[in-house]
Coordinates of C-alpha atoms in Angstrom, one line a residue:
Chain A
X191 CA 61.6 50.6 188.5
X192 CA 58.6 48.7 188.6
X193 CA 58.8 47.0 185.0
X194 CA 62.3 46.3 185.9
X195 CA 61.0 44.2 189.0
X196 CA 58.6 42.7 186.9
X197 CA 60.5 41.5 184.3
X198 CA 63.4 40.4 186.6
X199 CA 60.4 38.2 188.5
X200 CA 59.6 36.9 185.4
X201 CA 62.6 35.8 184.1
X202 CA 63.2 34.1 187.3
X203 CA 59.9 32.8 187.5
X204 CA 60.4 31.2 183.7
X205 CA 63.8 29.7 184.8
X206 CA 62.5 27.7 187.2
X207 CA 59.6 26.6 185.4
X208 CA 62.0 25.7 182.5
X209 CA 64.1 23.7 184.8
X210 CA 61.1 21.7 186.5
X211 CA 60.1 21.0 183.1
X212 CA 63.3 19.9 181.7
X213 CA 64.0 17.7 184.8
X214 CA 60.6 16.1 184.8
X215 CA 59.9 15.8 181.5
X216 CA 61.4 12.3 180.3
X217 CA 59.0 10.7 179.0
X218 CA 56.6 10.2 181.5
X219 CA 58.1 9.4 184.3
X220 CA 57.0 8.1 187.5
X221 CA 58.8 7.3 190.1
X222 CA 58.5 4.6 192.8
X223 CA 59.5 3.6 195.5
X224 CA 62.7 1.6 195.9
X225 CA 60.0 -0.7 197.7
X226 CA 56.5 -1.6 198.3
X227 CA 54.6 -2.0 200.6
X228 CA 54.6 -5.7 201.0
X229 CA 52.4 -6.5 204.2
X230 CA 48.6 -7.5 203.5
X231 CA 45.9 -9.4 202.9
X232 CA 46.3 -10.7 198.9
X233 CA 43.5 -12.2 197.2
X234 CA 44.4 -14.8 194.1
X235 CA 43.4 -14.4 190.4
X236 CA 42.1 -17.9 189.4
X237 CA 42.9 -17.0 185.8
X238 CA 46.5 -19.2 185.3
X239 CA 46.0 -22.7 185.2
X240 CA 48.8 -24.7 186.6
X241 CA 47.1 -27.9 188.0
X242 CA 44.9 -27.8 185.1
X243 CA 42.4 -30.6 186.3
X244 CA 44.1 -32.5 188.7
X245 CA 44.1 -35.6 187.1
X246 CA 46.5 -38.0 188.7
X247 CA 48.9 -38.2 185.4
X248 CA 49.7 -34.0 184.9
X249 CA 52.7 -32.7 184.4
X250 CA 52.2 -30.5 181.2
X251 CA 54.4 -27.4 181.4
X252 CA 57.1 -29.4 183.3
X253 CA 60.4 -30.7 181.8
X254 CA 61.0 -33.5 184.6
X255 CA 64.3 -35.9 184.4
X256 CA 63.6 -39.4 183.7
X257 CA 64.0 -40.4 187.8
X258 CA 61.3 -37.6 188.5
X259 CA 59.0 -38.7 185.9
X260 CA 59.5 -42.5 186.9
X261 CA 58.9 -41.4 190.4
X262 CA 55.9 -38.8 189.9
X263 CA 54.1 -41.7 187.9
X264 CA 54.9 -44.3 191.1
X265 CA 52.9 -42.0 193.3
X266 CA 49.2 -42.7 194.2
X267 CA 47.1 -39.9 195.8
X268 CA 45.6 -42.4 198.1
X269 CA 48.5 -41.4 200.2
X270 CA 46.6 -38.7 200.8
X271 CA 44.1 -40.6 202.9
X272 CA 46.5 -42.3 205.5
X273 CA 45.7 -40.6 208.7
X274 CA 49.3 -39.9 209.0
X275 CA 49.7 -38.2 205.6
X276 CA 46.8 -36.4 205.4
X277 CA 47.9 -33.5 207.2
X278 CA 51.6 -33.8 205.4
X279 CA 51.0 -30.5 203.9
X280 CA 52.4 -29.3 200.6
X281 CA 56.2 -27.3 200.2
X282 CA 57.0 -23.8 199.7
X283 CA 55.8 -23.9 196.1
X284 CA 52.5 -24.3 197.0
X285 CA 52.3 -20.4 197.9
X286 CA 51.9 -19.9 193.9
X287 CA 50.5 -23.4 193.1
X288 CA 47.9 -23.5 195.4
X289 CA 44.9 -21.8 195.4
X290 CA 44.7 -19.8 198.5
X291 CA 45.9 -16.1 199.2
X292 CA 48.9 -14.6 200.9
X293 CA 48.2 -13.0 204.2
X294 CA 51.5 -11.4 205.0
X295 CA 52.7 -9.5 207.7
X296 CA 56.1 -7.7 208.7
X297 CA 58.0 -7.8 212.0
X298 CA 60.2 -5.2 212.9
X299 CA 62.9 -4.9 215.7
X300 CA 61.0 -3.3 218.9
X301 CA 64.3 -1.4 219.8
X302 CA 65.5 -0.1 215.9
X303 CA 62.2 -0.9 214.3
X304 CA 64.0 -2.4 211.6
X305 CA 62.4 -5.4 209.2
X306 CA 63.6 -8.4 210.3
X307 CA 61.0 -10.2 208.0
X308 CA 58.0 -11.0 206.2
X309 CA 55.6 -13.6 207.3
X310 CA 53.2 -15.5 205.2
X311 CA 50.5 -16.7 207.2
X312 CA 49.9 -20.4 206.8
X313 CA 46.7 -21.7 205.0
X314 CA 44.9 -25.4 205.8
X315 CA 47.6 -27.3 203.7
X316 CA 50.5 -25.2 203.6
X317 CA 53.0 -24.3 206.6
X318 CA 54.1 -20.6 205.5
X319 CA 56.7 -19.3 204.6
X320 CA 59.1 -16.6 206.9
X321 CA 61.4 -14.6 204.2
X322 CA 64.3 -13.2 206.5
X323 CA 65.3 -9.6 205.8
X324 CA 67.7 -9.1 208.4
X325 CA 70.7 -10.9 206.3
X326 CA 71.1 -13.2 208.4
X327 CA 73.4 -16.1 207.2
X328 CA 71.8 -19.3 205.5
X329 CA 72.5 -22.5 207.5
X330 CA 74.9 -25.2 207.0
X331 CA 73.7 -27.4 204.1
X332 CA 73.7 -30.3 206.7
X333 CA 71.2 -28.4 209.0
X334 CA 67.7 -29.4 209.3
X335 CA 65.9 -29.6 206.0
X336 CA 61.8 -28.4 206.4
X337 CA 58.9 -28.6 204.5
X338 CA 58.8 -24.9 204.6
X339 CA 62.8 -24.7 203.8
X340 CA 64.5 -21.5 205.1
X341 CA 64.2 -18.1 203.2
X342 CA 66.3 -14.8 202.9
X343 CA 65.3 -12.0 201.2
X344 CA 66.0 -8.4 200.0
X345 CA 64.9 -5.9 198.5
X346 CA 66.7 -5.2 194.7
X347 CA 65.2 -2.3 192.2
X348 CA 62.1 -2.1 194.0
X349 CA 61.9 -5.7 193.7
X350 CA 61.6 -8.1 196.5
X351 CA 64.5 -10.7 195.7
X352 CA 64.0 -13.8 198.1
X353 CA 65.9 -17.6 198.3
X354 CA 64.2 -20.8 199.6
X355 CA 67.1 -23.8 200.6
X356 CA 66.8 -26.4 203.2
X357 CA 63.6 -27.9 202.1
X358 CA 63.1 -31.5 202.8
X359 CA 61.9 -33.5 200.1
X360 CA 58.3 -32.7 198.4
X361 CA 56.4 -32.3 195.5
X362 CA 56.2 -29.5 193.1
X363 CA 52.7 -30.6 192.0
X364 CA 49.9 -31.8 194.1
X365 CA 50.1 -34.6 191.5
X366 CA 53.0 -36.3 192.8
X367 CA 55.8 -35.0 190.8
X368 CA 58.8 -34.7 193.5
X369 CA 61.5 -32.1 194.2
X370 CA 64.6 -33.0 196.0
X371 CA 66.4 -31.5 198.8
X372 CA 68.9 -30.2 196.9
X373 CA 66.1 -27.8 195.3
X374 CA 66.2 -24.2 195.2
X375 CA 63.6 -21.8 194.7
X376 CA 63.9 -18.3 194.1
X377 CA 61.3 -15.6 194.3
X378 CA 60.7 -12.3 192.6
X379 CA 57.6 -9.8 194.0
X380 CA 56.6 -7.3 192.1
X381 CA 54.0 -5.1 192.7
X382 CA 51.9 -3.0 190.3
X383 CA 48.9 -0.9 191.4
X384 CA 47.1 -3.2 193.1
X385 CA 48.7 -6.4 191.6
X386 CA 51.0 -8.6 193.2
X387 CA 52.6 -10.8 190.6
X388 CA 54.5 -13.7 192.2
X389 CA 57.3 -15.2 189.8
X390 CA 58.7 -18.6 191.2
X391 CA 61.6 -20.4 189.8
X392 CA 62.5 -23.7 190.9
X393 CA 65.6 -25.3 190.5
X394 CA 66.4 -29.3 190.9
X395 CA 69.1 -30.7 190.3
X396 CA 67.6 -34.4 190.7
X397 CA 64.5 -33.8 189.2
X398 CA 64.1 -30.7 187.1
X399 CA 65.9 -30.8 183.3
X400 CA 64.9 -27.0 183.8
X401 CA 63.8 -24.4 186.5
X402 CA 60.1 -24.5 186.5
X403 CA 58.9 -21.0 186.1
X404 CA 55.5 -19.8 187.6
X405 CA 54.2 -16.1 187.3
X406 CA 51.1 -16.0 189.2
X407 CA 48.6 -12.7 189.9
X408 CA 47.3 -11.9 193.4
X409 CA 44.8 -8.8 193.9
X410 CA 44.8 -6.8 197.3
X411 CA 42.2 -7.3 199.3
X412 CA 40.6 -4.5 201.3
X413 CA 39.3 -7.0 203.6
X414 CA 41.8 -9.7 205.4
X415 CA 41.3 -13.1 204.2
X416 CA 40.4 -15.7 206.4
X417 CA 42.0 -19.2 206.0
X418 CA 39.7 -22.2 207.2
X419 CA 40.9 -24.1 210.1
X420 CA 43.9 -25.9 210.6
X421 CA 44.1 -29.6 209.5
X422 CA 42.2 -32.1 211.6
X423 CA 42.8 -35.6 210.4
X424 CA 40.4 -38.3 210.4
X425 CA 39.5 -41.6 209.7
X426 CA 39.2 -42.2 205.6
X427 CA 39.6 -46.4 205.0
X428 CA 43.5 -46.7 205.8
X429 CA 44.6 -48.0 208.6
X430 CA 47.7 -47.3 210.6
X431 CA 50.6 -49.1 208.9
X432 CA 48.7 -50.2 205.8
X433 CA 51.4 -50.3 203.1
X434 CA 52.0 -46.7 201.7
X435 CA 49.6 -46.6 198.2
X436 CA 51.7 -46.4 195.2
X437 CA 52.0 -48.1 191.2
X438 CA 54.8 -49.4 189.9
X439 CA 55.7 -46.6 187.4
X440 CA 55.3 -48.5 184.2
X441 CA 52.1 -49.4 185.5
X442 CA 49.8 -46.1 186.4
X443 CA 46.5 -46.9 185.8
X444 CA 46.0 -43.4 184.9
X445 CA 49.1 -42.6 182.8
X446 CA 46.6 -41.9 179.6
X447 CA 43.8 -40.6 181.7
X448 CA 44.2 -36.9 180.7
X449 CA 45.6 -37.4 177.5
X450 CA 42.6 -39.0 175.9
X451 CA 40.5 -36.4 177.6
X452 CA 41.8 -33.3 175.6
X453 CA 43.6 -35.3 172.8
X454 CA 46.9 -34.4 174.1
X455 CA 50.5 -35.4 173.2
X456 CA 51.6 -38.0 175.8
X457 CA 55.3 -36.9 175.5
X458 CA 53.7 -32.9 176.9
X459 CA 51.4 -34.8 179.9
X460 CA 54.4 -36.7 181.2
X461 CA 56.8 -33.2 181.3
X462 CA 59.1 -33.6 178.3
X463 CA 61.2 -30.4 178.3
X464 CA 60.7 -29.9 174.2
X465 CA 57.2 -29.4 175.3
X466 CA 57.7 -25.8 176.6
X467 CA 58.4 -24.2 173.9
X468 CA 57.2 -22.5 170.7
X469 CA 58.6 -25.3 168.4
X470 CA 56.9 -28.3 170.0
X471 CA 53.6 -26.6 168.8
X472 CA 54.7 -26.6 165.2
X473 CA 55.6 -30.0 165.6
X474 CA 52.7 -31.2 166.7
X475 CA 50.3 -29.2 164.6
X476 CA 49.6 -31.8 162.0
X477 CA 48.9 -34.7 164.5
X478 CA 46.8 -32.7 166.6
X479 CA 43.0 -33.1 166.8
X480 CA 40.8 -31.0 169.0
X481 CA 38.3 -32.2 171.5
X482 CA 35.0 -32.4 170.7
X483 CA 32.9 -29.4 172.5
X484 CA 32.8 -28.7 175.9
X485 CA 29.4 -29.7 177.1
X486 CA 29.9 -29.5 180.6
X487 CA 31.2 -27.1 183.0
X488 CA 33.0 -25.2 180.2
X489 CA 33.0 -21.4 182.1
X490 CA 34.8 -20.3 185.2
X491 CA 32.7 -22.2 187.5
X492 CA 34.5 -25.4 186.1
X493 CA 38.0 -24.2 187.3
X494 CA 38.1 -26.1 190.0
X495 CA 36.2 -29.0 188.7
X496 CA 37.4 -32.4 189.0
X497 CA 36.9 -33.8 185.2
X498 CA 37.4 -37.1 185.7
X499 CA 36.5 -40.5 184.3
X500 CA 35.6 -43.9 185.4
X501 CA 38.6 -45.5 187.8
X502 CA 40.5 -47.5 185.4
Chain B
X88 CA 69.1 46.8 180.4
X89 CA 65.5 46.7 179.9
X90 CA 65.4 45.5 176.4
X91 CA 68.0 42.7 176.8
X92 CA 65.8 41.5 179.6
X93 CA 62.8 41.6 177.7
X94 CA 64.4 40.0 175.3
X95 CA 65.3 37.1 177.8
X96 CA 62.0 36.5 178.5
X97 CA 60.7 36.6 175.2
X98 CA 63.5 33.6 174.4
X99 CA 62.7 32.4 177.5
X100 CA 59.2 32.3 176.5
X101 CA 59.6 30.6 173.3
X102 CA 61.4 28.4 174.7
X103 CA 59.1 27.8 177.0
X104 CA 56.2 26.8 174.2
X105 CA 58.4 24.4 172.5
X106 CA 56.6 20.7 173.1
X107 CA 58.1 19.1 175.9
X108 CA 59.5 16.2 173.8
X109 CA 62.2 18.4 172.3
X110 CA 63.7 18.9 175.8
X111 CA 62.4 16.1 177.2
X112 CA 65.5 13.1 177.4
X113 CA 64.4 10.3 175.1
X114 CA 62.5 7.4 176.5
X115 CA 65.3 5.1 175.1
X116 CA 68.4 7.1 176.6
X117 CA 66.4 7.0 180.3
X118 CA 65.1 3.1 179.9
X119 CA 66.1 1.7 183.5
X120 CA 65.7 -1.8 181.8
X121 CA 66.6 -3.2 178.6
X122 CA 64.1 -4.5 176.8
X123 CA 65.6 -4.9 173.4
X124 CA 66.7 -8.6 171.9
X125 CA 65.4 -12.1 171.1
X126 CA 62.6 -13.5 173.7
X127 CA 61.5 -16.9 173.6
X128 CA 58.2 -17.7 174.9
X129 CA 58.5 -21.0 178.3
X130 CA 55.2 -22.6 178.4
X131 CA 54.6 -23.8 181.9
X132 CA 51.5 -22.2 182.2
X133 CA 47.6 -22.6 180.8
X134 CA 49.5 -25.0 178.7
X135 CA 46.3 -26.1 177.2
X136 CA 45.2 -23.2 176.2
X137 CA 48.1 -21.9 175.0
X138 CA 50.1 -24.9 173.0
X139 CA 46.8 -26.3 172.0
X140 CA 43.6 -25.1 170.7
X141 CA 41.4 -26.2 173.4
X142 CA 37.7 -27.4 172.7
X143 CA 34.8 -24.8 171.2
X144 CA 32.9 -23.7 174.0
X145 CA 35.6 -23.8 176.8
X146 CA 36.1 -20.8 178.3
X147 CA 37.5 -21.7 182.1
X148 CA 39.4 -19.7 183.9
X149 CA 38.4 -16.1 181.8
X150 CA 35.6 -14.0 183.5
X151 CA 32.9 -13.7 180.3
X152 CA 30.2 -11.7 180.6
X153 CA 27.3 -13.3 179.9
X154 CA 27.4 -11.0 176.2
X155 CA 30.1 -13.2 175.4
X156 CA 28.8 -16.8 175.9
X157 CA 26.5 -16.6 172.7
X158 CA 30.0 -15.9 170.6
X159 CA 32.0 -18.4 171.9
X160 CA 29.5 -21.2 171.4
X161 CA 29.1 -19.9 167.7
X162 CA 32.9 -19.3 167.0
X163 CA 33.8 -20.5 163.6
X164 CA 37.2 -20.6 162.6
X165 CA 36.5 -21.4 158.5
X166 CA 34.2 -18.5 158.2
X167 CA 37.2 -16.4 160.0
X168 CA 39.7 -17.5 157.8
X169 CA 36.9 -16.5 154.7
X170 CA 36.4 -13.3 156.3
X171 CA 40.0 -12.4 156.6
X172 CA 40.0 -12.5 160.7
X173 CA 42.4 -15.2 160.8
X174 CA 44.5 -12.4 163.1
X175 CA 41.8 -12.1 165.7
X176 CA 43.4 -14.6 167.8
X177 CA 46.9 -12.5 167.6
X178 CA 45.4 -9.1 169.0
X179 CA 46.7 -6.9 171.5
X180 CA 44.8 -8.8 174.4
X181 CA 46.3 -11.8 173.6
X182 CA 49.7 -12.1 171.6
X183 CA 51.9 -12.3 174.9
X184 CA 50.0 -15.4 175.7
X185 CA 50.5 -17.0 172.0
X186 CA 53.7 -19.0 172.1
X187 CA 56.6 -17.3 169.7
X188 CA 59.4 -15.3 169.7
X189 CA 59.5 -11.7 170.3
X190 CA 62.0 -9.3 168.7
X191 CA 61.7 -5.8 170.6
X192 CA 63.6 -3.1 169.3
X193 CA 64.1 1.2 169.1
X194 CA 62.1 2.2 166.3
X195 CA 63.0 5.5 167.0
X196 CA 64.0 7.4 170.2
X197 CA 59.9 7.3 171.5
X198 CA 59.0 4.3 170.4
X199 CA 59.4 0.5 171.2
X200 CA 58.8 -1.9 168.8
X201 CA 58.0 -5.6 169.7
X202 CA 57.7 -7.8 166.8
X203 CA 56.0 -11.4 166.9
X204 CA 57.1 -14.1 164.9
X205 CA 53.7 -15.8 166.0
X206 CA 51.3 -14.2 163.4
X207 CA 53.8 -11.4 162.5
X208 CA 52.6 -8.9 164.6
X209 CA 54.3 -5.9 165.2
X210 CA 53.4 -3.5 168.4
X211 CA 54.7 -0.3 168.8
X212 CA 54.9 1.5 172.2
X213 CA 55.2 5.2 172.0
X214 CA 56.4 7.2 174.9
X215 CA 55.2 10.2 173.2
X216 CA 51.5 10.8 172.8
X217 CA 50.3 10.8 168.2
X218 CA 49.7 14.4 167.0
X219 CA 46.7 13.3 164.8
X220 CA 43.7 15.3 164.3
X221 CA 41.2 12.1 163.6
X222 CA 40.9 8.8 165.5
X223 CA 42.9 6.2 164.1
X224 CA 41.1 3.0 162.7
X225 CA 41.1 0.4 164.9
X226 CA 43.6 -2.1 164.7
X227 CA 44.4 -5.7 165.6
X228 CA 47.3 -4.1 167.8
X229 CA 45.1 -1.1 168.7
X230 CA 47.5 1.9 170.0
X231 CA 49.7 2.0 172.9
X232 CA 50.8 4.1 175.1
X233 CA 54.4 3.4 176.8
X234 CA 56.0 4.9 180.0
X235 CA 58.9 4.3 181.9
X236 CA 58.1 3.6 185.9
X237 CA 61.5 4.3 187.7
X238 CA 63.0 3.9 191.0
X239 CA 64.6 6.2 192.4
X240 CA 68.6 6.9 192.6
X241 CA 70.7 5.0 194.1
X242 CA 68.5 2.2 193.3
X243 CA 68.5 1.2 189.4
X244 CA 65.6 -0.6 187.7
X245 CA 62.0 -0.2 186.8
X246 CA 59.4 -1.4 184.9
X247 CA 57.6 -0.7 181.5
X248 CA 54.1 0.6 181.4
X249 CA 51.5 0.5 178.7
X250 CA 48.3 1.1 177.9
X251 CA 46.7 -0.2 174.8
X252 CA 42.8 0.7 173.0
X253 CA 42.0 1.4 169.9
X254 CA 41.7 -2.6 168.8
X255 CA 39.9 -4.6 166.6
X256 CA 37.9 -7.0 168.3
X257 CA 39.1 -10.4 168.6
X258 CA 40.0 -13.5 170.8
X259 CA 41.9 -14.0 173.9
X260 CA 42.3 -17.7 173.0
X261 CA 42.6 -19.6 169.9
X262 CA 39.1 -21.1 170.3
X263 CA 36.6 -17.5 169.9
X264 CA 36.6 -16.2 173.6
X265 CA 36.4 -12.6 172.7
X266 CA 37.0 -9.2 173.3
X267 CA 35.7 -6.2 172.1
X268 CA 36.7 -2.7 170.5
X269 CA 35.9 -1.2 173.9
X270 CA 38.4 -3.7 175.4
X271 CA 41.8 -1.8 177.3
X272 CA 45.2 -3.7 177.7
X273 CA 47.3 -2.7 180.6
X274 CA 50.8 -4.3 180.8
X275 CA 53.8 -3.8 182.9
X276 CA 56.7 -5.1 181.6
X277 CA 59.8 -6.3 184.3
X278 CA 63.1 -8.4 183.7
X279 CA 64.9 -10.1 186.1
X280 CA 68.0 -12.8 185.7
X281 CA 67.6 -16.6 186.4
X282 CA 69.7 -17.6 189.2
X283 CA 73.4 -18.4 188.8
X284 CA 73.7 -17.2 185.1
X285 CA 70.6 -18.5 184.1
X286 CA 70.1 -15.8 182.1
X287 CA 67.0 -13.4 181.8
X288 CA 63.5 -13.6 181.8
X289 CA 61.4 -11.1 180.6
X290 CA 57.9 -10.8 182.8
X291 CA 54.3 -9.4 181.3
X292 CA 51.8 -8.7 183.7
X293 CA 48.6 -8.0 181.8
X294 CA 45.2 -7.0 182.6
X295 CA 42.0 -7.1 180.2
X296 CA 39.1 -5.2 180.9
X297 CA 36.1 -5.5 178.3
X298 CA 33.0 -3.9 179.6
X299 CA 31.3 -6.0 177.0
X300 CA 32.6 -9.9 177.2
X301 CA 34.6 -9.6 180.7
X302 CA 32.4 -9.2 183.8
X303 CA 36.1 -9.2 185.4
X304 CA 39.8 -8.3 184.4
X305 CA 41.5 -10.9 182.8
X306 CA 44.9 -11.1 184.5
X307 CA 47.8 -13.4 183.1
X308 CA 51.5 -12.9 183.1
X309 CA 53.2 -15.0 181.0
X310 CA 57.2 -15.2 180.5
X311 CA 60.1 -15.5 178.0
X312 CA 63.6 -16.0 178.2
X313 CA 66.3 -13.8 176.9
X314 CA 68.0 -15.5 173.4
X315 CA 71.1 -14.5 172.2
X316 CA 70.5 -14.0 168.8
X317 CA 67.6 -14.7 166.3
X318 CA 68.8 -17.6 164.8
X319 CA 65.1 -19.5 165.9
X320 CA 63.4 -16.4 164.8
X321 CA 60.6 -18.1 162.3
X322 CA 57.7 -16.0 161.0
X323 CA 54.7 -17.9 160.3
X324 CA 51.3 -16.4 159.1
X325 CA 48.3 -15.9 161.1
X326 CA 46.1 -18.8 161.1
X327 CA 42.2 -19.5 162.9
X328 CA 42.7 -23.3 163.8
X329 CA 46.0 -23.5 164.5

């Protein structure tokens, strides 16, 4: 009676370990989520370089039109310094261009406690961004246009999915190169350990041959970040109504600036589409001739160093 | 009674010591993405470091150690290239970041295979872990170990995991920043589609951690679009200066 109880246990016992091991066993696999947990303080990883040096003339790993080229080149940072410009702010694609962290935070219906959205806080030269989750409709494409656009979002294969439309018009580089406001951005989140990779593609129809594409790495942060204060604008040698600094396009001092300070091709520095991919680097490969060696600021500390040369 | 249940178990039992694998479903049967095509590498970011060689001595924007400064002021791509380490600049660490093409197909059921027309490089991610007794020799594209991260039903999608050691040192740019044999490679691999039939893009989030040459992990995530066939696929050799 007893062995009979045992070995009845046993095959029991062996079926449903066979079963758990069948069902789990493929290949490894772990299971997430069908989404993350989004809210928090993220700290960015300075190790992409999009601005590169901020030279006034950068627009390597662009492919511009000719009107967004001939515009970015008729832009002159001293805009920057009119006391009514200087706390203009930069667009929505600043969140992965610029190089601050996201500080985001979720609101939730006090009644249902469902998301109604995610908040990025806004940092000294950037206005936020509010991603909608409550499917809410977008606005009529005549509404107002922002800076900040408006964004909807959802979640997709534990993936946050998000849309920015109704910005007003901007830049897509601190270097002057524009985007329209017919431009679209959209936004994929992904989350990995303790990695939020941002992945932003921005579409113009005006100024963009093709979407610009930026991945960019942010770490969480156990500690919230702190963003300096806001804006405060201030006197800096322009006067109110001085004529807005710009160059006629064929004329930018600095059109060659960065070019001769890396040997680069002029056709990759002023956003020629062929430039972004694998064959333009065969092309080039014979004509190519290497800097001489860094002597100066050549580690991480010279990321956000400003190489420049004399004022032409 | 008795001996046709005790024969149960023993079946059972045997069954039961049988490696997983043979049970297990096979990692390309359960893939929640697909992986598998023509990938073209869209350059829009650390352009100069990528599409150019950039200057000896630069190293900005990659946390070396202090261990690594020495080698990257005394890289020399002619005595590579006489030493036979014109690879080192292809490695593990680095090939997503080289512009190319990438082919990645099934090389069998367990194992992915991602070939590079930069360099011709071939990586292969196994889902199942190698039976061998002794270590393997290192190797420019070290070993890797794949897994599939899922979410859950209803929900489809997921993302590719792996883990890679077991390199050969070398560089994580063209112009001698190294990393060492002790150096790890994690990647998670996504796709997503462009907007409006824009087609795919295929997403590597990598992180290198050296506790030799990186006092920091290296964290980049470049992209490539989806190609429909392999009709720009173009091998070219490995090279030091170029």
């Amino acid at each position: 009676m007893l062995v009979d109880l045992v070995i009845r246990r046993s095959v029991l016992t062996l079926i449903v370990v066979l079963v758990a091991r069948v069902a789990f066993a493929q290949a490894g696999p772990t299971v997430l989520p069908g989404q993350f947990e989004f809210a928090g303080s993220w700290a960015p990883i300075g190790t992409e370089d999009v601005q590169n040096d901020s030279v006034p003339v950068d627009y390597l790993g662009l492919a511009l039109t000719d009107e967004g080229r001939t515009r970015a080149l008729s832009y002159d940072e001293s805009q920057k310094s009119m006391v009514e410009r200087q706390c203009q702010g930069w667009g929505a694609s600043y969140a992965v261009l610029g190089p601050f962290g996201l500080r985001i935070s979720r609101q939730s219906d006090p009644t249902t406690n469902r998301l109604v959205s995610y908040t990025i806080d806004p940092w000294e030269d950037w206005n936020g961004m509010t991603i909608w989750m409550d499917g809410r409709p977008r606005p009529s494409e005549h509404a107002l246009h922002t800076q900040a656009g408006f964004t909807t979002g959802r979640w997709e294969g534990g993936v946050l999915a998000a849309r920015t439309t109704h910005m007003q018009v901007g830049f897509i580089r601190k270097t002057g190169v524009p985007l329209s406001d017919q431009a679209t951005i959209d936004w994929r989140f992904f989350r990995h350990d303790n990695v939020l990779t941002v992945l932003m593609v921005a579409r113009d129809p005006v100024y963009l041959v093709e979407p610009e594409i930026i991945s960019k790495g942010f770490r969480l942060s156990q500690t919230p970040l702190d963003f300096r204060d806001p804006c405060v604008p201030g006197y800096e040698g322009r006067e109110p109504g001085d004529p807005v600094p710009h160059f006629a396009a064929d004329e930018n001092p600095f059109v060659d600036e960065f070019v001769k300070l890396y040997n680069l091709p002029r056709e990759a520095v002023l956003g020629y589409r062929e430039t972004l991919y694998p064959e333009y680097r065969k092309k080039i490969k014979d004509t190519y001739v290497p800097p001489p060696p860094c002597t100066a600021d050549c580690g991480v500390a010279g990321n956000f160093v400003r190489r420049r040369g004399p004022t032409p | 009674m008795r001996r046709k249940l005790l024969a149960i178990v023993v079946v059972m039992f045997a069954a039961f010591c049988v490696p997983a694998s043979v049970h297990a479903q096979r990692a390309r049967d359960v893939a929640p993405i697909d992986l598998t095509g023509y990938w073209v590498s869209y350059v829009t970011e650390n352009w100069r470091y990528r599409m150019v060689t950039p200057a000896k001595g630069e190293y900005r924007r990659i946390p070396v150690s202090p261990a690594g400064v020495p080698i990257i002021n005394a890289w020399d791509p002619v005595a590579d290239t006489r030493a036979g380490n014109q690879c080192k600049s292809y490695g593990a660490a680095a090939i997503m970041n080289v512009p190319g093409r990438l082919h990645i197909t099934w090389q069998d059921a367990d194992t992915l295979r991602v070939d590079t027309d930069a360099g011709t490089q071939t990586r292969l991610f196994r889902f199942t872990a190698r039976t061998s007794s002794s270590a393997a020799k290192p190797t420019w594209q070290g070993e890797s170990a794949a897994r599939w991260e899922q979410v859950p039903a209803p929900e489809k999608g997921g993302s590719l995991r792996v883990v890679t050691s077991n390199m050969r040192p070398g560089y994580l740019r063209k112009n001698g920043v190294p990393y060492s044999e002790r150096a790890t490679v994690s990647e998670h691999v996504d796709v997503t589609s462009l907007p409006d039939g824009g087609g795919e893009l295929l997403l590597v989030t990598t992180v290198v951690e050296d506790p030799v040459y990186l006092n920091a992990p290296y964290i980049t995530s470049p992209h490539f679009k989806r190609e429909p066939d392999g009709s720009k696929w173009e091998p070219t050799p490995c090279s030091s200066t170029w």
